Amino acid sequence: MEVQADDGPGVLHAVTGVIARHQGDITSIAILESQPGETRTYFELGFPGDVEAAAIALQTELSTLSVVRKVELTGTMQRIFGKRIIIIGGGAQVGQVAIGAIMEADRHNIRGEHISVDTIPLVGEQPLAEAVRAVARLPRAKAVVLAGSLMGGEIEKAVREVRDQGLLVVSLNMAGSVPDAADLVVTDPVQAGVMTVMAVSDRAKFTVDRLKKRVF
């Protein structure tokens, strides 16, 4: 659901109050745009019982609020884009991992699954560590692939932190301590992309936990 409303203190409180009265469970929220006088906020909601009827009733009441200008019911990002895989590291390596991930995701998606692939080429220990930690805060992110030639130090610490939060971490077989901290280490970058998609897919029979080794 997307809500276009006035900008100012208390607007979000008024909107979420109506959502609560309709027993809506906010599973995700994002401020899409905020400028003087106007905001656009996206909500993903869950409802008990008849979801469609509850969403229409909520839309009707929200539209009566003086601060709300427009309410639009939309499909959820989970349904449209699905699970996210984030590839981080050196440009050439990122590109090769992306080739494998996109080809494999296409194979699953044409059969009804939804897996999306995002990339960001970065260099430097601190920017890479910050990016790894940020992946754990991204909606629907299920795995991060570290694609480079040398990673360690603060990046390794970040890897261990996001793994503790349930994020799957795949690393290329590179120099540095990051491969020691990752869930899965793959030498070939294209194969790393393929295996990451297989690991997060609901339709694949491949699971990291059942592997007898983790370096390939």
Short mmCIF file of C-alpha atoms in Angstrom, two decimals:
data_model
loop_
_atom_site.label_atom_id
_atom_site.label_comp_id
_atom_site.label_asym_id
_atom_site.label_seq_id
_atom_site.Cartn_x
_atom_site.Cartn_y
_atom_site.Cartn_z
CA MET A 1 0.00 0.00 0.00
CA GLU A 2 1.30 3.46 -0.89
CA VAL A 3 0.13 6.52 1.04
CA GLN A 4 0.60 10.06 -0.25
CA ALA A 5 0.16 12.51 2.60
CA ASP A 6 1.07 15.89 4.03
CA ASP A 7 4.55 16.33 5.45
CA GLY A 8 4.91 17.08 9.13
CA PRO A 9 5.01 15.75 12.69
CA GLY A 10 2.35 13.23 13.60
CA VAL A 11 1.35 12.24 10.06
CA LEU A 12 2.92 8.79 10.26
CA HIS A 13 1.38 8.33 13.71
CA ALA A 14 -2.09 9.11 12.34
CA VAL A 15 -1.68 6.67 9.46
CA THR A 16 -0.31 3.81 11.56
CA GLY A 17 -3.08 4.38 14.12
CA VAL A 18 -5.67 3.61 11.46
CA ILE A 19 -3.68 0.57 10.35
CA ALA A 20 -3.66 -0.70 13.94
CA ARG A 21 -7.42 -0.26 14.27
CA HIS A 22 -7.84 -2.50 11.23
CA GLN A 23 -5.53 -5.11 12.81
CA GLY A 24 -2.93 -4.52 10.14
CA ASP A 25 0.51 -5.95 10.85
CA ILE A 26 3.22 -3.72 9.33
CA THR A 27 5.87 -6.09 7.96
CA SER A 28 7.83 -3.46 6.01
CA ILE A 29 7.78 0.32 5.67
CA ALA A 30 9.73 2.74 3.48
CA ILE A 31 9.52 6.50 2.94
CA LEU A 32 9.72 6.70 -0.84
CA GLU A 33 9.81 10.46 -1.09
CA SER A 34 9.84 13.32 1.40
CA GLN A 35 9.75 16.93 0.31
CA PRO A 36 8.30 20.11 1.77
CA GLY A 37 4.56 19.66 1.98
CA GLU A 38 4.32 16.04 0.83
CA THR A 39 5.50 12.50 1.64
CA ARG A 40 5.02 9.13 -0.08
CA THR A 41 5.23 6.12 2.23
CA TYR A 42 5.08 2.46 1.25
CA PHE A 43 3.69 -0.14 3.66
CA GLU A 44 3.62 -3.92 3.43
CA LEU A 45 0.86 -5.24 5.65
CA GLY A 46 -0.56 -8.49 6.88
CA PHE A 47 -4.17 -8.98 7.98
CA PRO A 48 -6.07 -11.77 9.73
CA GLY A 49 -8.90 -13.28 7.72
CA ASP A 50 -9.94 -11.85 4.35
CA VAL A 51 -6.89 -9.82 3.26
CA GLU A 52 -8.52 -8.16 0.25
CA ALA A 53 -11.58 -7.00 2.18
CA ALA A 54 -9.42 -5.73 5.04
CA ALA A 55 -7.15 -3.81 2.67
CA ILE A 56 -10.10 -2.12 0.95
CA ALA A 57 -11.64 -1.15 4.30
CA LEU A 58 -8.29 0.28 5.42
CA GLN A 59 -7.91 2.22 2.17
CA THR A 60 -11.38 3.71 2.63
CA GLU A 61 -10.73 4.93 6.18
CA LEU A 62 -7.25 6.24 5.43
CA SER A 63 -8.68 8.30 2.58
CA THR A 64 -10.89 10.15 5.08
CA LEU A 65 -7.91 11.49 7.06
CA SER A 66 -7.34 15.19 6.49
CA VAL A 67 -3.57 14.67 6.16
CA VAL A 68 -3.89 11.92 3.52
CA ARG A 69 -4.10 12.87 -0.16
CA LYS A 70 -4.11 9.49 -1.87
CA VAL A 71 -4.04 5.80 -0.92
CA GLU A 72 -3.13 3.15 -3.50
CA LEU A 73 -3.22 -0.62 -2.98
CA THR A 74 -0.16 -2.28 -4.52
CA GLY A 75 1.40 -5.72 -4.79
CA THR A 76 4.03 -6.52 -2.19
CA MET A 77 7.72 -6.29 -3.06
CA GLN A 78 8.04 -9.89 -1.90
CA ARG A 79 5.58 -10.99 -4.57
CA ILE A 80 7.02 -8.76 -7.32
CA PHE A 81 10.78 -8.90 -6.74
CA GLY A 82 11.05 -11.71 -4.18
CA LYS A 83 14.28 -12.65 -2.44
CA ARG A 84 17.32 -10.46 -2.99
CA ILE A 85 20.94 -11.45 -3.56
CA ILE A 86 23.52 -8.68 -3.17
CA ILE A 87 26.92 -8.94 -4.88
CA ILE A 88 29.68 -6.71 -3.50
CA GLY A 89 33.33 -6.27 -4.47
CA GLY A 90 35.62 -5.51 -7.41
CA GLY A 91 33.96 -4.56 -10.69
CA ALA A 92 35.19 -7.42 -12.90
CA GLN A 93 34.55 -10.03 -10.21
CA VAL A 94 31.11 -8.63 -9.46
CA GLY A 95 30.20 -8.80 -13.14
CA GLN A 96 31.18 -12.46 -13.44
CA VAL A 97 29.26 -13.45 -10.30
CA ALA A 98 26.26 -11.52 -11.61
CA ILE A 99 26.33 -13.49 -14.87
CA GLY A 100 25.96 -16.77 -12.99
CA ALA A 101 23.39 -15.43 -10.54
CA ILE A 102 21.18 -13.83 -13.17
CA MET A 103 21.24 -16.88 -15.45
CA GLU A 104 20.33 -19.19 -12.57
CA ALA A 105 17.70 -16.81 -11.18
CA ASP A 106 16.09 -16.67 -14.62
CA ARG A 107 15.82 -20.47 -14.63
CA HIS A 108 13.96 -20.39 -11.30
CA ASN A 109 11.86 -17.32 -12.03
CA ILE A 110 10.35 -18.66 -15.24
CA ARG A 111 9.00 -21.48 -13.09
CA GLY A 112 7.21 -19.10 -10.77
CA GLU A 113 9.83 -18.12 -8.21
CA HIS A 114 10.98 -14.54 -7.62
CA ILE A 115 14.69 -13.92 -7.01
CA SER A 116 16.35 -10.59 -7.81
CA VAL A 117 20.06 -9.75 -8.05
CA ASP A 118 21.68 -6.44 -7.05
CA THR A 119 25.33 -5.46 -7.51
CA ILE A 120 27.61 -2.75 -6.17
CA PRO A 121 31.32 -2.58 -7.14
CA LEU A 122 33.32 -1.17 -4.21
CA VAL A 123 36.94 -0.92 -3.11
CA GLY A 124 38.43 -0.26 0.31
CA GLU A 125 38.14 -2.09 3.60
CA GLN A 126 35.82 0.36 5.35
CA PRO A 127 33.37 0.89 2.46
CA LEU A 128 33.15 -2.88 1.94
CA ALA A 129 32.58 -3.56 5.63
CA GLU A 130 29.86 -0.91 5.79
CA ALA A 131 28.20 -2.37 2.71
CA VAL A 132 28.21 -5.90 4.15
CA ARG A 133 26.60 -4.69 7.39
CA ALA A 134 24.02 -2.69 5.42
CA VAL A 135 22.87 -5.80 3.53
CA ALA A 136 21.43 -7.18 6.77
CA ARG A 137 19.19 -4.09 6.92
CA LEU A 138 17.89 -4.41 3.37
CA PRO A 139 14.34 -5.75 2.99
CA ARG A 140 14.14 -9.30 1.61
CA ALA A 141 17.95 -9.73 1.38
CA LYS A 142 18.79 -13.42 1.81
CA ALA A 143 22.43 -13.65 0.70
CA VAL A 144 25.50 -11.55 0.02
CA VAL A 145 28.33 -12.56 -2.30
CA LEU A 146 31.77 -11.07 -1.70
CA ALA A 147 33.57 -10.91 -5.04
CA GLY A 148 37.14 -9.70 -4.90
CA SER A 149 40.81 -10.69 -4.77
CA LEU A 150 41.66 -9.67 -1.20
CA MET A 151 39.33 -9.07 1.75
CA GLY A 152 39.90 -9.26 5.47
CA GLY A 153 40.12 -7.21 8.64
CA GLU A 154 36.97 -5.20 9.29
CA ILE A 155 35.23 -6.94 6.39
CA GLU A 156 35.68 -10.30 8.12
CA LYS A 157 34.13 -8.88 11.29
CA ALA A 158 31.18 -7.61 9.27
CA VAL A 159 30.75 -11.02 7.65
CA ARG A 160 30.57 -12.76 11.02
CA GLU A 161 28.06 -10.20 12.28
CA VAL A 162 25.63 -10.61 9.38
CA ARG A 163 25.94 -14.39 9.47
CA ASP A 164 24.84 -14.24 13.11
CA GLN A 165 21.76 -12.35 11.88
CA GLY A 166 20.87 -15.20 9.51
CA LEU A 167 22.27 -13.83 6.25
CA LEU A 168 23.96 -16.32 3.92
CA VAL A 169 27.49 -15.20 2.99
CA VAL A 170 29.24 -16.58 -0.09
CA SER A 171 32.85 -15.62 -0.82
CA LEU A 172 35.10 -16.10 -3.79
CA ASN A 173 38.22 -18.10 -2.98
CA MET A 174 40.42 -15.04 -2.44
CA ALA A 175 43.31 -13.88 -0.29
CA GLY A 176 42.55 -12.57 3.18
CA SER A 177 40.45 -13.84 6.08
CA VAL A 178 36.96 -13.38 4.61
CA PRO A 179 36.82 -16.88 3.07
CA ASP A 180 37.45 -18.35 6.53
CA ALA A 181 34.39 -16.49 7.85
CA ALA A 182 31.97 -17.21 4.99
CA ASP A 183 29.31 -19.93 4.78
CA LEU A 184 30.45 -21.02 1.33
CA VAL A 185 33.65 -20.41 -0.68
CA VAL A 186 33.61 -20.82 -4.46
CA THR A 187 36.63 -20.36 -6.73
CA ASP A 188 34.83 -19.75 -10.02
CA PRO A 189 32.83 -16.46 -9.90
CA VAL A 190 30.13 -17.59 -12.32
CA GLN A 191 29.61 -20.77 -10.29
CA ALA A 192 29.48 -18.65 -7.12
CA GLY A 193 26.51 -16.77 -8.53
CA VAL A 194 24.79 -19.99 -9.58
CA MET A 195 25.28 -21.68 -6.21
CA THR A 196 24.07 -18.64 -4.28
CA VAL A 197 20.78 -18.61 -6.17
CA MET A 198 20.40 -22.35 -5.65
CA ALA A 199 21.01 -21.88 -1.93
CA VAL A 200 18.24 -19.30 -1.44
CA SER A 201 15.73 -20.87 -3.83
CA ASP A 202 12.64 -22.57 -2.43
CA ARG A 203 12.52 -24.91 -5.44
CA ALA A 204 16.15 -26.10 -5.48
CA LYS A 205 17.19 -29.19 -3.52
CA PHE A 206 20.61 -27.70 -2.77
CA THR A 207 21.21 -26.53 0.82
CA VAL A 208 24.45 -25.27 2.32
CA ASP A 209 23.87 -27.09 5.61
CA ARG A 210 23.97 -30.48 3.88
CA LEU A 211 27.33 -29.91 2.17
CA LYS A 212 30.19 -32.05 3.42
CA LYS A 213 32.66 -29.34 2.43
CA ARG A 214 32.27 -25.61 2.02
CA VAL A 215 35.14 -24.75 -0.34
CA PHE A 216 34.73 -25.42 -4.07
#
